[in-house]
CSV table of N, CA and C in Angstrom, one decimal:
chain,number,residue,atom,x,y,z
A,1,MET,N,73.0,-61.6,-115.6
A,1,MET,CA,74.3,-61.2,-115.1
A,1,MET,C,74.2,-59.8,-114.6
A,2,VAL,N,73.6,-58.9,-115.3
A,2,VAL,CA,73.4,-57.5,-114.9
A,2,VAL,C,72.8,-57.4,-113.5
A,3,ALA,N,71.7,-58.2,-113.4
A,3,ALA,CA,70.8,-58.1,-112.2
A,3,ALA,C,71.7,-58.6,-111.0
A,4,HIS,N,72.4,-59.6,-111.2
A,4,HIS,CA,73.2,-60.2,-110.1
A,4,HIS,C,74.3,-59.2,-109.7
A,5,ALA,N,75.0,-58.4,-110.7
A,5,ALA,CA,75.9,-57.3,-110.3
A,5,ALA,C,75.2,-56.2,-109.6
A,6,PHE,N,74.0,-55.9,-110.1
A,6,PHE,CA,73.4,-54.8,-109.3
A,6,PHE,C,73.1,-55.1,-107.9
A,7,LEU,N,72.7,-56.4,-107.6
A,7,LEU,CA,72.4,-56.9,-106.3
A,7,LEU,C,73.7,-57.0,-105.4
A,8,THR,N,74.7,-57.4,-106.0
A,8,THR,CA,76.0,-57.5,-105.3
A,8,THR,C,76.5,-56.2,-104.9
A,9,ILE,N,76.3,-55.1,-105.8
A,9,ILE,CA,76.7,-53.7,-105.5
A,9,ILE,C,75.9,-53.2,-104.4
A,10,LEU,N,74.6,-53.5,-104.4
A,10,LEU,CA,73.8,-53.0,-103.3
A,10,LEU,C,74.2,-53.5,-102.0
A,11,ALA,N,74.4,-54.9,-102.0
A,11,ALA,CA,74.8,-55.5,-100.8
A,11,ALA,C,76.2,-55.1,-100.2
A,12,ALA,N,77.1,-54.8,-101.2
A,12,ALA,CA,78.4,-54.3,-100.8
A,12,ALA,C,78.3,-52.9,-100.2
A,13,ASP,N,77.4,-52.2,-100.7
A,13,ASP,CA,77.2,-50.8,-100.2
A,13,ASP,C,76.6,-50.9,-98.7
A,14,GLN,N,75.7,-51.8,-98.5
A,14,GLN,CA,75.2,-52.0,-97.2
A,14,GLN,C,76.4,-52.4,-96.1
A,15,ARG,N,77.3,-53.2,-96.6
A,15,ARG,CA,78.3,-53.7,-95.7
A,15,ARG,C,79.2,-52.5,-95.3
A,16,ASP,N,79.4,-51.5,-96.1
A,16,ASP,CA,80.3,-50.4,-95.8
A,16,ASP,C,79.7,-49.5,-94.8
A,17,ARG,N,78.5,-49.5,-94.5
A,17,ARG,CA,77.8,-48.6,-93.6
A,17,ARG,C,77.9,-49.2,-92.2
A,18,PRO,N,78.0,-48.3,-91.1
A,18,PRO,CA,78.0,-48.9,-89.8
A,18,PRO,C,76.6,-49.5,-89.4
A,19,TYR,N,76.7,-50.5,-88.5
A,19,TYR,CA,75.5,-51.2,-88.2
A,19,TYR,C,74.5,-50.3,-87.5
A,20,ASP,N,73.2,-50.4,-87.9
A,20,ASP,CA,72.2,-49.6,-87.3
A,20,ASP,C,71.3,-50.4,-86.3
A,21,ASP,N,71.3,-50.0,-85.1
A,21,ASP,CA,70.6,-50.7,-84.0
A,21,ASP,C,71.0,-52.2,-83.9
A,22,GLY,N,72.3,-52.4,-84.1
A,22,GLY,CA,72.8,-53.8,-84.0
A,22,GLY,C,72.4,-54.8,-85.1
A,23,LEU,N,71.9,-54.3,-86.2
A,23,LEU,CA,71.5,-55.1,-87.2
A,23,LEU,C,72.7,-55.3,-88.3
A,24,LEU,N,72.7,-56.5,-88.9
A,24,LEU,CA,73.7,-56.8,-89.7
A,24,LEU,C,73.4,-56.2,-91.1
A,25,PRO,N,74.3,-55.9,-92.0
A,25,PRO,CA,74.0,-55.5,-93.4
A,25,PRO,C,73.2,-56.6,-94.1
A,26,LEU,N,72.5,-56.2,-95.1
A,26,LEU,CA,71.8,-57.1,-96.0
A,26,LEU,C,72.7,-57.9,-96.8
A,27,THR,N,72.3,-59.1,-97.1
A,27,THR,CA,73.2,-60.0,-97.9
A,27,THR,C,72.5,-59.9,-99.4
A,28,VAL,N,73.3,-60.4,-100.3
A,28,VAL,CA,72.8,-60.3,-101.7
A,28,VAL,C,71.5,-60.9,-101.9
A,29,ASN,N,71.3,-62.1,-101.2
A,29,ASN,CA,70.0,-62.9,-101.3
A,29,ASN,C,68.9,-62.1,-100.7
A,30,GLU,N,69.1,-61.5,-99.5
A,30,GLU,CA,68.1,-60.6,-98.9
A,30,GLU,C,67.7,-59.4,-99.8
A,31,THR,N,68.7,-58.9,-100.3
A,31,THR,CA,68.4,-57.8,-101.2
A,31,THR,C,67.7,-58.1,-102.4
A,32,ARG,N,67.9,-59.2,-103.1
A,32,ARG,CA,67.2,-59.8,-104.1
A,32,ARG,C,65.7,-59.9,-103.6
A,33,ARG,N,65.5,-60.7,-102.5
A,33,ARG,CA,64.1,-60.8,-102.0
A,33,ARG,C,63.4,-59.6,-101.9
A,34,LEU,N,64.0,-58.6,-101.2
A,34,LEU,CA,63.3,-57.4,-101.0
A,34,LEU,C,63.0,-56.7,-102.3
A,35,PHE,N,63.8,-56.7,-103.2
A,35,PHE,CA,63.7,-56.1,-104.5
A,35,PHE,C,62.5,-56.8,-105.2
A,36,LEU,N,62.5,-58.0,-105.3
A,36,LEU,CA,61.4,-58.7,-106.0
A,36,LEU,C,60.1,-58.6,-105.2
A,37,ALA,N,60.1,-58.5,-103.9
A,37,ALA,CA,58.9,-58.4,-103.2
A,37,ALA,C,58.3,-56.9,-103.4
A,38,VAL,N,59.1,-55.9,-103.5
A,38,VAL,CA,58.6,-54.5,-103.5
A,38,VAL,C,58.4,-54.1,-104.9
A,39,ILE,N,59.2,-54.4,-105.9
A,39,ILE,CA,59.2,-53.9,-107.2
A,39,ILE,C,58.5,-54.9,-108.2
A,40,ALA,N,59.0,-56.1,-108.2
A,40,ALA,CA,58.5,-57.0,-109.2
A,40,ALA,C,57.1,-57.7,-108.8
A,41,ARG,N,56.9,-57.9,-107.5
A,41,ARG,CA,55.7,-58.5,-107.1
A,41,ARG,C,55.1,-57.9,-105.9
A,42,PRO,N,54.4,-56.7,-106.2
A,42,PRO,CA,53.8,-55.9,-105.1
A,42,PRO,C,52.5,-56.4,-104.6
A,43,THR,N,52.3,-57.7,-104.6
A,43,THR,CA,51.1,-58.2,-104.0
A,43,THR,C,51.1,-58.3,-102.5
A,44,ALA,N,52.2,-58.4,-101.8
A,44,ALA,CA,52.3,-58.5,-100.4
A,44,ALA,C,52.3,-57.1,-99.8
A,45,ALA,N,51.9,-56.9,-98.7
A,45,ALA,CA,51.9,-55.5,-98.1
A,45,ALA,C,53.3,-55.2,-97.8
A,46,LEU,N,53.7,-54.0,-98.2
A,46,LEU,CA,55.0,-53.4,-98.0
A,46,LEU,C,55.4,-53.4,-96.5
A,47,ASP,N,54.5,-53.1,-95.6
A,47,ASP,CA,54.8,-53.1,-94.3
A,47,ASP,C,55.2,-54.5,-93.7
A,48,HIS,N,54.6,-55.6,-94.2
A,48,HIS,CA,54.9,-56.9,-93.8
A,48,HIS,C,56.3,-57.2,-94.3
A,49,ILE,N,56.6,-56.9,-95.6
A,49,ILE,CA,57.9,-57.2,-96.2
A,49,ILE,C,59.0,-56.5,-95.4
A,50,LEU,N,58.8,-55.3,-95.0
A,50,LEU,CA,59.9,-54.6,-94.3
A,50,LEU,C,60.0,-55.1,-92.8
A,51,ARG,N,58.9,-55.5,-92.3
A,51,ARG,CA,59.0,-56.0,-90.9
A,51,ARG,C,59.7,-57.4,-91.0
A,52,TRP,N,59.4,-58.2,-91.9
A,52,TRP,CA,60.1,-59.5,-92.1
A,52,TRP,C,61.6,-59.2,-92.3
A,53,SER,N,62.0,-58.3,-93.1
A,53,SER,CA,63.4,-58.0,-93.3
A,53,SER,C,64.1,-57.6,-92.1
A,54,ARG,N,63.5,-56.7,-91.3
A,54,ARG,CA,64.1,-56.2,-90.0
A,54,ARG,C,64.2,-57.3,-89.0
A,55,TRP,N,63.1,-58.2,-88.9
A,55,TRP,CA,63.3,-59.4,-88.1
A,55,TRP,C,64.4,-60.2,-88.4
A,56,ARG,N,64.5,-60.5,-89.7
A,56,ARG,CA,65.6,-61.4,-90.2
A,56,ARG,C,66.9,-60.9,-89.9
A,57,SER,N,67.1,-59.6,-90.1
A,57,SER,CA,68.4,-59.0,-89.8
A,57,SER,C,68.7,-59.1,-88.3
A,58,ARG,N,67.7,-58.7,-87.5
A,58,ARG,CA,67.9,-58.8,-86.1
A,58,ARG,C,68.2,-60.3,-85.7
A,59,HIS,N,67.5,-61.2,-86.1
A,59,HIS,CA,67.8,-62.7,-85.9
A,59,HIS,C,69.2,-63.0,-86.3
A,60,ARG,N,69.7,-62.6,-87.4
A,60,ARG,CA,71.0,-63.0,-87.8
A,60,ARG,C,72.0,-62.3,-86.9
A,61,ALA,N,71.7,-61.0,-86.4
A,61,ALA,CA,72.7,-60.4,-85.5
A,61,ALA,C,72.7,-61.1,-84.2
A,62,ASN,N,71.7,-61.6,-83.7
A,62,ASN,CA,71.6,-62.4,-82.5
A,62,ASN,C,72.3,-63.6,-82.6
A,63,VAL,N,72.1,-64.4,-83.6
A,63,VAL,CA,72.7,-65.7,-83.9
A,63,VAL,C,74.2,-65.5,-84.0
A,64,ARG,N,74.7,-64.5,-84.7
A,64,ARG,CA,76.0,-64.2,-84.9
A,64,ARG,C,76.7,-63.9,-83.5
A,65,ALA,N,76.1,-63.1,-82.7
A,65,ALA,CA,76.6,-62.8,-81.4
A,65,ALA,C,76.7,-64.0,-80.5
A,66,ILE,N,75.7,-64.9,-80.5
A,66,ILE,CA,75.8,-66.1,-79.8
A,66,ILE,C,76.9,-67.0,-80.2
A,67,HIS,N,77.0,-67.0,-81.6
A,67,HIS,CA,78.1,-67.9,-82.2
A,67,HIS,C,79.5,-67.5,-81.6
A,68,TYR,N,79.7,-66.2,-81.7
A,68,TYR,CA,81.0,-65.6,-81.3
A,68,TYR,C,81.2,-65.8,-79.8
A,69,ARG,N,80.2,-65.6,-79.0
A,69,ARG,CA,80.2,-65.7,-77.5
A,69,ARG,C,80.6,-67.1,-77.1
A,70,ARG,N,79.9,-68.1,-77.8
A,70,ARG,CA,80.4,-69.5,-77.5
A,70,ARG,C,81.7,-69.8,-77.7
A,71,ARG,N,82.3,-69.3,-78.7
A,71,ARG,CA,83.7,-69.5,-79.0
A,71,ARG,C,84.7,-68.4,-78.5
A,72,ASN,N,84.2,-67.7,-77.6
A,72,ASN,CA,85.0,-66.7,-76.9
A,72,ASN,C,85.7,-65.8,-77.9
A,73,HIS,N,85.1,-65.3,-78.9
A,73,HIS,CA,85.6,-64.4,-79.9
A,73,HIS,C,85.2,-63.0,-79.6
A,74,GLN,N,85.9,-62.0,-80.0
A,74,GLN,CA,85.4,-60.7,-79.8
A,74,GLN,C,84.8,-60.2,-81.2
A,75,LEU,N,83.6,-59.6,-81.0
A,75,LEU,CA,82.9,-58.9,-82.2
A,75,LEU,C,83.6,-57.7,-82.5
A,76,ASN,N,83.6,-57.4,-83.8
A,76,ASN,CA,84.2,-56.2,-84.4
A,76,ASN,C,83.4,-54.9,-83.9
């Protein structure tokens, strides 16, 4: 329970910040994955983990923009 609360607070903190380079804020699940990859299981290269996270965030932002564009909505 404490771990989930910690991840939720981290994700909420990310949502309050302005978007950087058009990237969306991290979700709770992405924060958990990054935390586990960097702290709990440091077997993978940190550079690869961070590149994957950035790619994922950029991909989510692109998909979100396309979704709203198709439905003629305005992005915030």
